[in-house]
Amino acid sequence: MIEIRNLTRLYGRTAVVDDVSLTVDSGQLLVLVGTSGSGKTTLLRMINRLVEPSAGRVLIDGVDTATLPAHLLRRRIGYAIQGHGLFPHRTVAQNIATVPRLLGWPRAQIDARVDELLHLFQLDPAVFRDRMPHQLSGGQAQRVGVARALAAKPDLLLMDEPFGALDPLIRAKAQADLKEIQRRLGTTLILVTHDMAEAVALGDRIAVMDKGRLLQDDTPATILTDPATPFVRDLIGTSDRALRLLSLTPVAALATPGEAPGPAIAPDASGRDALAECLWSGRAALPVEGGGIVTLDTLRAQASQR
Amino acid sequence: MIGRALLALSALALLAFLVAPGPFAPLFQPFTRNNAPAIYTQTSLLSLTLSHLAIVAVAVAASTIVGLVLAVLVTRKAGREFLPLARTVTAVGQTFPPVAVLALSVPVMGFGTGPTLVALFLYGLLPVFENALAGLTGQPPQVAEAARGMGLTPRQRLWQIDLPLALPLLLAGMRLTAVISLGTATIGSTVAARTLGEVIIAGLLSSNTAFVLQGGLVVGILAVLIHHGFGALERRAGRRMGLA
Ligand SMILES: Nc1ncnc2c1ncn2[C@@H]1O[C@H](COP(=O)(O)OP(=O)(O)OP(=O)(O)O)[C@@H](O)[C@H]1O
Ligand SMILES: [Mg+2]
């Protein structure tokens, strides 16, 4: 669990982060959104003490981080920086192995971990292990950067726009994988993004920042249906709010008894997928794999809830 | 390709000339007058060359060590305020004429190799220092951020990140220093250091252009070879990081 208490950072007289308090429970995924320059990166960097707070405290599992040696603290916190920051003179494998090496893992364990992570991020180890960073595309470099942050299986992960350079397909896959890893390992994750769809898809909670202040910190559904300020409403966008809301709910939760013709939809597909399928195939109801149907009426009701 | 063949050829020619200068006499004969000897034989050219190279190597090594250590110190947090001072000192080392350094250090150190080493060391400090400084400060900010964020200690960052990344530029600085020192070392012969300057000075004193020419040529070819040697090292170090 990480507790951020009244954290403030001043540059000159400007509070770049202004009295922010936040608690993220163990195993939770918090997405941090906000306009450019709103202080998201600075907030992250105060958690691993790359920036020292002007005021306030950060507690990890009840321990004040200011009491720990900074470099030891940072080895426990995975950090994927904005723009991958790979070491140009080291191979992909050496980059990923950075923290495990600092922690003194045995060689064989490090090698196995590197290959495991490369596989996970769709990078064939045989091809990529010995590449130098300048031989990677932007998206590949970014995935290696994320793999490096995950390498030592940290309990706490900080990610600053980790998927910015990925194409939509790989991005969706990387998001799903990240969520899966985070679930499986029970990692606490704070992730910064500018992409609201990503925030809604990934976040257990979404925290919205503006000009250094925390405006709202709630579940995606609450943020969508009940934005705390006009700024939050504008940021998440009102035009496709209904669709975003639908994307939060799996088909299984919307299914009703009944029969319908045509191909079935998977129960873990989202309501948004179901709506798209209804419109595309011209059906008013879809059968759900494993029984039941989801109807256009249910979807409409779900999308217009407030 | 042609460039490399030419280099190899000049290296071979130089080696042949140093080992057995006799057969080259006809080449230098046109530059002598009154049947003066065409080849300098007072001291073996080979041993002069080796001694010349040794003096340059020691001086470059000293400039490199001191220049690099200085650059590392002034780029650490505690040493940052000494940056302007270090810049001034190395710049003065470069602007102060080596001849004057010789003249000033002979009374203290006596004739011989010592004063020459001091002069070359001071003269060569600036290129190494400035290049090491550029290498240490010029890395992408994200790399430093990542290194800190991963939990490398300042010392680990220096050895594992900063120095390897600065290597290509440091080598470029060493190349400049080596080439400059190679030429400048000739003046060491005025204070009895054993360098190729001896041949040139003998030629000047006896108005024998052939001596001046062969001394100058040997130094010149050595400089070109060393220049290219360091260049190759730089490219190798840089290519790994995708610089060249
Ligand atoms: N070292 C610094 N000195 C002075 N001002 C700084 C410093 N670092 C950041 N700032 C300022 O703090 C503000 C917040 O920066 P920060 O990087 O946290 O924004 P961000 O929310 O991450 O933005 P983006 O979405 O563009 O990455 C910006 O106005 C920035 O100019
Ligand atoms: Mg940022």
XYZ file of C-alpha atoms and ligand atoms in Angstrom:
582
model
C 0.000 0.000 0.000
C 1.232 3.451 -0.823
C 0.090 6.542 0.978
C 0.825 9.975 -0.410
C 0.239 12.591 2.239
C -0.008 16.302 1.457
C 2.775 16.101 -1.081
C 3.948 19.451 -2.443
C 6.780 20.402 -4.729
C 7.752 23.997 -5.358
C 9.906 25.236 -8.196
C 10.616 28.834 -7.351
C 7.280 30.064 -6.054
C 5.142 27.806 -8.219
C 3.674 24.689 -6.678
C 4.072 22.148 -9.453
C 2.481 19.550 -7.213
C 0.180 21.157 -4.717
C -0.855 19.379 -1.534
C -1.741 16.058 -3.142
C -2.981 13.211 -0.963
C -3.700 9.789 -2.423
C -3.800 6.221 -1.190
C -3.320 3.269 -3.471
C -4.073 -0.131 -1.948
C -1.830 -3.099 -2.574
C -2.555 -4.682 -5.918
C -4.509 -1.688 -7.155
C -3.923 0.045 -10.452
C -4.231 3.798 -10.298
C -4.187 5.773 -13.509
C -3.034 9.359 -13.314
C -4.378 11.698 -15.975
C -4.165 15.428 -16.544
C -3.129 18.004 -19.084
C 0.501 18.448 -20.050
C 2.420 20.175 -17.276
C -0.129 19.337 -14.588
C 2.557 17.697 -12.424
C 2.016 13.978 -13.099
C 5.666 13.163 -13.756
C 6.785 15.253 -10.804
C 4.374 13.394 -8.531
C 5.729 10.041 -9.718
C 9.315 11.183 -9.282
C 8.637 12.180 -5.698
C 7.494 8.649 -4.959
C 10.902 7.170 -5.834
C 12.636 10.316 -4.633
C 14.124 11.403 -7.919
C 12.616 14.679 -6.759
C 12.610 15.533 -3.088
C 9.232 16.872 -1.903
C 9.070 20.424 -0.615
C 6.483 19.219 1.878
C 4.532 16.104 2.661
C 5.384 12.435 2.961
C 5.187 9.190 1.056
C 4.622 5.957 2.959
C 5.075 2.538 1.410
C 3.538 -0.206 3.536
C 3.610 2.232 6.391
C 7.301 3.096 6.057
C 8.193 6.717 5.351
C 10.313 6.598 2.170
C 12.389 9.531 3.397
C 13.911 7.225 6.001
C 15.332 4.791 3.405
C 18.518 5.196 1.352
C 17.280 6.532 -1.993
C 19.080 3.975 -4.189
C 17.764 1.017 -2.189
C 14.249 2.434 -2.305
C 14.484 2.803 -6.088
C 15.593 -0.788 -6.640
C 12.319 -1.889 -5.044
C 10.198 0.379 -7.234
C 9.903 -0.386 -10.924
C 10.096 2.779 -12.998
C 9.325 3.076 -16.684
C 10.231 6.638 -17.593
C 8.532 8.927 -20.078
C 10.592 8.237 -23.240
C 12.212 4.870 -22.672
C 15.655 6.004 -21.398
C 17.420 2.791 -22.408
C 21.184 2.755 -21.890
C 22.600 3.190 -25.413
C 25.802 1.248 -24.763
C 24.065 -1.843 -23.428
C 22.178 -4.576 -25.230
C 18.465 -5.129 -24.759
C 19.189 -8.044 -22.411
C 21.678 -6.023 -20.352
C 19.206 -3.149 -20.128
C 16.458 -5.396 -18.846
C 18.872 -7.053 -16.419
C 19.857 -3.749 -14.782
C 18.000 -4.023 -11.486
C 18.308 -7.822 -11.053
C 22.064 -7.366 -11.471
C 22.112 -4.589 -8.883
C 20.228 -6.915 -6.561
C 22.754 -9.677 -7.177
C 20.485 -12.273 -8.765
C 22.293 -15.380 -10.045
C 23.179 -15.269 -13.719
C 20.896 -18.106 -14.828
C 17.897 -16.573 -13.093
C 18.559 -13.214 -14.770
C 18.826 -14.803 -18.217
C 15.600 -16.714 -17.730
C 13.822 -13.586 -16.540
C 15.030 -11.564 -19.528
C 13.730 -14.158 -21.983
C 10.444 -14.448 -20.131
C 9.884 -10.688 -20.337
C 10.893 -10.449 -23.989
C 8.384 -13.193 -24.812
C 5.721 -11.428 -22.839
C 6.176 -8.249 -24.860
C 6.183 -10.026 -28.219
C 9.896 -9.595 -28.792
C 11.584 -12.818 -29.906
C 14.541 -13.284 -27.518
C 16.687 -14.872 -30.220
C 16.297 -11.723 -32.299
C 16.224 -8.991 -29.705
C 18.323 -10.129 -26.771
C 21.599 -8.882 -28.221
C 20.314 -5.862 -30.124
C 21.514 -2.413 -29.177
C 18.820 0.178 -28.323
C 19.507 2.207 -31.468
C 18.530 -0.849 -33.495
C 14.978 -0.835 -32.086
C 11.867 0.943 -33.326
C 10.276 3.454 -30.967
C 7.606 0.976 -29.930
C 10.088 -1.834 -29.366
C 12.315 0.415 -27.282
C 9.325 1.411 -25.211
C 8.403 -2.215 -24.539
C 11.978 -2.952 -23.510
C 11.760 0.037 -21.166
C 8.627 -1.425 -19.567
C 10.232 -4.878 -19.383
C 13.201 -3.313 -17.607
C 10.879 -1.751 -15.039
C 9.247 -5.136 -14.400
C 12.465 -7.148 -14.328
C 12.992 -7.484 -10.594
C 9.292 -8.162 -9.894
C 8.821 -4.991 -7.858
C 5.848 -4.641 -5.531
C 5.346 -1.100 -6.722
C 5.514 0.045 -10.322
C 5.548 3.599 -11.634
C 4.914 4.030 -15.335
C 5.028 7.331 -17.165
C 3.148 7.046 -20.457
C 4.564 3.591 -21.081
C 2.638 2.837 -24.261
C 2.719 6.199 -26.031
C 4.692 4.972 -29.032
C 2.802 1.736 -29.682
C 0.393 1.118 -32.543
C -3.223 0.411 -31.483
C -2.952 -3.388 -31.873
C 0.241 -3.888 -29.901
C -0.904 -1.249 -27.475
C -4.093 -3.120 -26.678
C -2.113 -6.328 -26.255
C 0.501 -4.640 -24.072
C -2.233 -3.103 -21.910
C -3.950 -6.445 -21.473
C -0.634 -8.130 -20.634
C 0.316 -5.436 -18.169
C -3.036 -5.692 -16.428
C -2.685 -9.466 -16.333
C 0.841 -9.331 -14.856
C -0.251 -6.737 -12.368
C -3.221 -8.884 -11.299
C -1.211 -12.063 -11.099
C 1.679 -10.634 -9.104
C -0.485 -8.316 -7.030
C 1.688 -5.385 -8.037
C 0.622 -1.921 -7.013
C 0.795 0.207 -10.130
C 0.592 3.918 -10.779
C 0.406 4.691 -14.459
C 0.370 8.057 -16.214
C -1.411 8.409 -19.520
C -2.972 10.991 -21.809
C -5.219 8.394 -23.353
C -8.630 8.332 -21.637
C -9.576 5.031 -23.241
C -6.429 3.534 -21.718
C -7.265 5.081 -18.350
C -10.777 3.644 -18.377
C -9.646 0.258 -19.637
C -6.817 -0.196 -17.132
C -7.604 1.758 -14.021
C -9.139 0.434 -10.855
C -9.134 4.115 -10.080
C -8.479 7.252 -12.039
C -6.889 10.314 -10.469
C -7.237 13.594 -12.339
C -4.682 16.359 -11.902
C -4.720 19.963 -13.038
C -2.134 22.638 -12.280
C -0.574 20.535 -9.566
C -3.808 19.813 -7.729
C -5.666 16.555 -7.459
C -9.204 17.243 -8.687
C -10.799 13.834 -8.396
C -9.814 10.307 -7.464
C -12.533 7.725 -8.168
C -13.464 4.588 -10.047
C -13.658 4.960 -13.831
C -17.439 4.605 -13.721
C -17.822 7.392 -11.177
C -15.393 9.641 -13.045
C -17.428 9.108 -16.214
C -20.861 9.514 -14.717
C -20.112 12.018 -12.016
C -17.133 14.251 -12.853
C -16.230 16.450 -9.879
C -15.485 19.599 -11.862
C -16.112 20.923 -15.366
C -12.396 20.409 -16.017
C -12.658 16.698 -15.303
C -15.709 16.459 -17.526
C -13.890 18.189 -20.379
C -10.793 16.087 -19.924
C -12.573 12.765 -20.125
C -14.600 14.093 -23.036
C -18.397 14.109 -23.117
C -18.901 12.911 -26.666
C -18.155 9.229 -26.224
C -18.776 8.993 -22.499
C -21.602 6.514 -23.104
C -19.322 4.232 -25.062
C -16.565 4.449 -22.480
C -19.057 3.467 -19.841
C -20.131 0.476 -21.886
C -16.534 -0.566 -22.354
C -16.250 -0.914 -18.580
C -18.882 -3.627 -18.302
C -18.347 -7.199 -19.489
C -21.099 -8.868 -21.493
C -21.480 -11.518 -18.797
C -22.793 -8.847 -16.431
C -25.405 -7.699 -18.943
C -26.683 -11.077 -20.050
C -30.363 -11.928 -19.656
C -32.063 -15.300 -20.233
C -33.262 -15.980 -23.741
C -32.392 -17.129 -27.193
C -31.087 -15.186 -30.167
C -29.897 -16.155 -33.621
C -26.431 -15.697 -35.123
C -22.851 -16.077 -33.867
C -22.330 -15.802 -30.104
C -20.180 -13.231 -28.295
C -17.635 -14.066 -25.591
C -18.777 -13.349 -22.004
C -15.600 -11.336 -21.261
C -16.098 -9.045 -24.268
C -17.199 -5.557 -23.258
C -20.632 -4.049 -23.643
C -19.083 -1.735 -26.183
C -18.006 -4.707 -28.299
C -21.519 -6.122 -28.045
C -23.076 -2.834 -29.159
C -20.717 -2.626 -32.111
C -21.590 -6.190 -33.079
C -25.354 -5.502 -32.814
C -25.070 -2.444 -35.055
C -22.769 -4.114 -37.544
C -24.817 -7.296 -37.931
C -28.186 -5.552 -37.641
C -29.357 -7.716 -34.723
C -31.341 -6.549 -31.684
C -29.860 -9.273 -29.470
C -26.736 -11.459 -29.429
C -26.356 -14.908 -27.891
C -23.653 -15.061 -25.207
C -21.265 -18.008 -25.207
C -22.283 -20.338 -22.406
C -25.938 -19.226 -22.390
C -28.168 -16.165 -22.289
C -28.424 -13.144 -24.558
C -27.442 -9.501 -24.464
C -29.994 -7.140 -26.002
C -29.710 -3.700 -27.552
C -32.165 -2.439 -24.929
C -29.965 -3.618 -22.052
C -26.962 -1.959 -23.678
C -28.854 1.273 -24.159
C -29.964 1.296 -20.547
C -26.451 0.574 -19.365
C -24.960 3.368 -21.509
C -27.418 6.016 -20.359
C -27.125 5.338 -16.624
C -26.160 8.259 -14.510
C 39.663 1.291 -49.060
C 42.281 3.233 -51.028
C 42.834 5.374 -47.968
C 43.562 2.294 -45.890
C 45.996 0.932 -48.507
C 47.819 4.275 -48.565
C 48.042 4.214 -44.765
C 49.457 0.703 -44.748
C 51.915 1.679 -47.456
C 53.170 4.738 -45.613
C 53.473 2.704 -42.423
C 55.597 0.148 -44.247
C 57.738 2.808 -45.915
C 58.282 4.501 -42.566
C 59.280 1.245 -40.929
C 61.712 0.413 -43.733
C 63.248 3.878 -43.550
C 63.717 3.700 -39.798
C 65.242 0.230 -39.832
C 67.502 0.802 -42.829
C 67.674 4.447 -43.911
C 70.695 3.868 -46.243
C 68.789 2.848 -49.380
C 66.646 5.983 -49.111
C 69.695 8.294 -49.449
C 69.136 9.018 -53.170
C 65.713 10.429 -52.339
C 67.202 13.017 -49.975
C 70.412 13.690 -51.953
C 68.846 16.538 -54.000
C 68.241 18.495 -50.786
C 71.873 18.529 -49.662
C 74.648 20.923 -50.664
C 78.402 20.515 -50.895
C 78.215 16.734 -50.667
C 76.860 16.843 -47.132
C 75.438 13.485 -45.912
C 71.826 12.887 -47.017
C 70.856 10.731 -44.032
C 71.237 11.678 -40.377
C 73.518 9.085 -38.773
C 74.660 10.815 -35.561
C 72.082 8.752 -33.657
C 70.015 5.873 -34.964
C 66.757 7.237 -36.386
C 64.929 4.225 -35.018
C 66.021 4.808 -31.443
C 65.218 8.524 -31.739
C 61.760 7.657 -33.014
C 61.123 5.181 -30.214
C 62.272 7.673 -27.605
C 60.106 10.372 -29.238
C 57.079 8.076 -29.150
C 57.745 7.067 -25.553
C 57.873 10.703 -24.426
C 54.637 11.477 -26.284
C 52.953 8.373 -24.862
C 53.858 9.265 -21.287
C 52.754 12.870 -21.784
C 49.428 11.856 -23.386
C 48.797 9.311 -20.653
C 49.430 11.955 -18.001
C 47.214 14.543 -19.751
C 44.491 11.946 -20.163
C 44.516 10.813 -16.565
C 44.615 14.317 -15.143
C 42.181 15.732 -17.720
C 39.696 12.921 -17.179
C 39.895 12.992 -13.395
C 39.428 16.759 -13.499
C 36.418 16.409 -15.800
C 34.886 13.749 -13.550
C 35.424 15.881 -10.441
C 33.858 19.031 -11.854
C 30.834 17.125 -13.121
C 30.061 15.672 -9.665
C 27.782 17.606 -7.363
C 30.526 18.531 -4.923
C 32.952 19.698 -7.612
C 30.631 21.703 -9.813
C 31.794 25.059 -8.484
C 35.333 24.279 -9.618
C 34.331 23.983 -13.269
C 35.285 27.554 -14.244
C 38.609 27.194 -12.440
C 39.415 23.908 -14.177
C 38.491 25.425 -17.519
C 40.798 28.353 -16.917
C 43.715 26.206 -15.795
C 43.536 23.897 -18.799
C 43.066 26.812 -21.174
C 46.120 28.558 -19.744
C 48.033 25.292 -20.132
C 47.147 25.385 -23.799
C 47.896 29.066 -24.404
C 51.164 29.211 -22.504
C 53.812 28.509 -25.196
C 55.554 25.141 -24.677
C 58.899 26.842 -25.405
C 58.306 29.115 -22.451
C 57.451 26.122 -20.288
C 60.736 24.527 -21.314
C 62.656 27.706 -20.520
C 61.011 27.972 -17.126
C 61.324 24.340 -16.097
C 64.943 23.748 -17.120
C 66.332 25.749 -14.206
C 64.208 23.655 -11.862
C 64.441 20.224 -13.442
C 67.680 20.439 -15.394
C 68.212 19.439 -19.015
C 66.707 16.198 -20.351
C 63.292 14.596 -20.727
C 61.616 16.143 -17.666
C 60.927 19.659 -18.951
C 59.647 18.282 -22.269
C 57.197 16.008 -20.480
C 55.925 18.937 -18.421
C 55.507 21.114 -21.499
C 53.657 18.415 -23.439
C 51.499 17.488 -20.469
C 50.307 21.065 -19.992
C 49.838 21.628 -23.693
C 47.762 18.488 -24.122
C 45.490 18.901 -21.104
C 42.850 21.069 -22.762
C 41.637 18.750 -25.565
C 41.274 15.773 -23.233
C 39.606 17.783 -20.498
C 37.140 19.579 -22.754
C 36.221 16.424 -24.640
C 35.790 14.364 -21.485
C 33.613 17.166 -20.120
C 31.478 17.189 -23.249
C 31.177 13.402 -23.081
C 30.196 13.376 -19.434
C 27.628 16.154 -19.706
C 26.269 15.441 -23.177
C 24.320 12.262 -22.505
C 20.550 12.252 -23.026
C 18.757 13.388 -19.847
C 16.492 10.318 -19.949
C 19.507 8.055 -19.606
C 20.639 9.772 -16.421
C 17.047 9.751 -15.188
C 16.702 6.031 -15.871
C 20.031 5.250 -14.209
C 18.992 7.088 -11.060
C 15.497 5.670 -11.194
C 16.811 2.090 -11.384
C 18.738 2.663 -8.173
C 22.321 2.936 -9.365
C 24.504 4.688 -6.828
C 26.474 7.758 -7.980
C 29.605 5.636 -8.251
C 27.824 2.942 -10.250
C 26.433 5.615 -12.553
C 29.922 6.973 -13.144
C 31.521 3.622 -13.976
C 28.630 1.866 -15.676
C 26.946 4.718 -17.518
C 28.782 8.043 -17.663
C 32.298 6.863 -18.498
C 31.325 4.267 -21.136
C 29.084 6.848 -22.806
C 31.864 9.454 -22.732
C 34.414 7.056 -24.235
C 34.107 8.037 -27.915
C 34.571 11.730 -27.124
C 37.386 10.986 -24.702
C 39.193 9.058 -27.423
C 38.740 12.015 -29.772
C 40.365 14.237 -27.158
C 43.253 11.811 -26.789
C 43.679 11.796 -30.553
C 44.002 15.587 -30.664
C 46.396 15.582 -27.749
C 48.543 12.830 -29.242
C 48.817 14.544 -32.628
C 49.625 17.925 -31.092
C 52.196 16.391 -28.751
C 53.858 14.475 -31.539
C 54.720 17.697 -33.343
C 55.443 19.732 -30.261
C 57.811 17.118 -28.806
C 60.412 18.070 -31.410
C 61.249 21.252 -29.498
C 62.298 19.049 -26.576
C 65.589 18.492 -28.359
C 66.551 22.086 -27.551
C 66.804 21.023 -23.915
C 68.441 17.666 -24.642
C 65.419 15.398 -24.653
C 65.919 12.587 -27.143
C 63.314 13.309 -29.794
C 63.194 13.552 -33.576
C 63.707 17.293 -33.110
C 67.388 16.440 -32.883
C 67.443 15.607 -36.612
C 65.624 18.780 -37.545
C 67.855 20.976 -35.390
C 70.983 19.342 -36.788
C 69.674 20.143 -40.256
C 68.991 23.751 -39.322
C 72.428 24.229 -37.749
C 74.294 22.760 -40.715
C 71.937 24.167 -43.342
C 71.159 20.621 -44.435
C 67.578 20.607 -45.732
C 67.639 16.808 -46.128
C 67.879 16.364 -42.325
C 65.058 18.818 -41.697
C 62.965 17.048 -44.264
C 63.476 13.516 -42.937
C 62.874 14.565 -39.333
C 59.702 16.355 -40.376
C 58.501 13.484 -42.542
C 58.918 10.870 -39.839
C 56.970 13.015 -37.363
C 54.311 13.784 -39.956
C 53.719 10.157 -40.942
C 53.616 9.087 -37.289
C 51.015 11.768 -36.644
C 48.831 10.599 -39.524
C 49.063 6.969 -38.393
C 48.197 7.781 -34.793
C 45.380 10.034 -35.903
C 43.854 7.184 -37.861
C 44.489 4.636 -35.138
C 42.524 6.677 -32.616
C 39.906 7.435 -35.268
C 39.305 3.705 -35.747
C 38.962 3.169 -31.991
C 36.513 6.068 -31.752
C 34.355 4.686 -34.525
C 34.302 1.273 -32.933
C 33.256 2.673 -29.580
C 30.677 4.958 -31.205
C 29.160 2.444 -33.573
C 28.111 0.200 -30.698
C 25.903 3.014 -29.428
C 24.660 3.937 -32.861
C 26.585 7.199 -32.994
C 28.436 6.674 -36.249
N 13.280 20.880 -12.622
C 12.260 21.732 -12.847
N 12.432 23.052 -12.656
C 11.414 23.908 -12.873
N 10.196 23.552 -13.289
C 9.958 22.251 -13.501
C 10.979 21.272 -13.291
N 10.470 20.062 -13.586
C 9.203 20.274 -13.961
N 8.879 21.588 -13.909
C 7.566 22.182 -14.237
O 6.623 21.515 -13.484
C 5.405 21.395 -14.207
C 4.925 19.970 -14.147
O 5.829 19.151 -14.852
P 5.577 17.606 -15.042
O 6.711 17.071 -15.819
O 5.302 16.999 -13.719
O 4.258 17.608 -15.931
P 3.454 16.392 -16.535
O 2.103 16.438 -15.946
O 4.230 15.144 -16.398
O 3.371 16.818 -18.079
P 3.413 15.908 -19.395
O 2.069 15.326 -19.543
O 3.699 16.904 -20.477
O 4.495 14.901 -19.230
C 5.680 21.902 -15.601
O 5.131 23.189 -15.731
C 7.170 21.950 -15.678
O 7.585 22.993 -16.503
Mg 5.181 13.878 -17.731
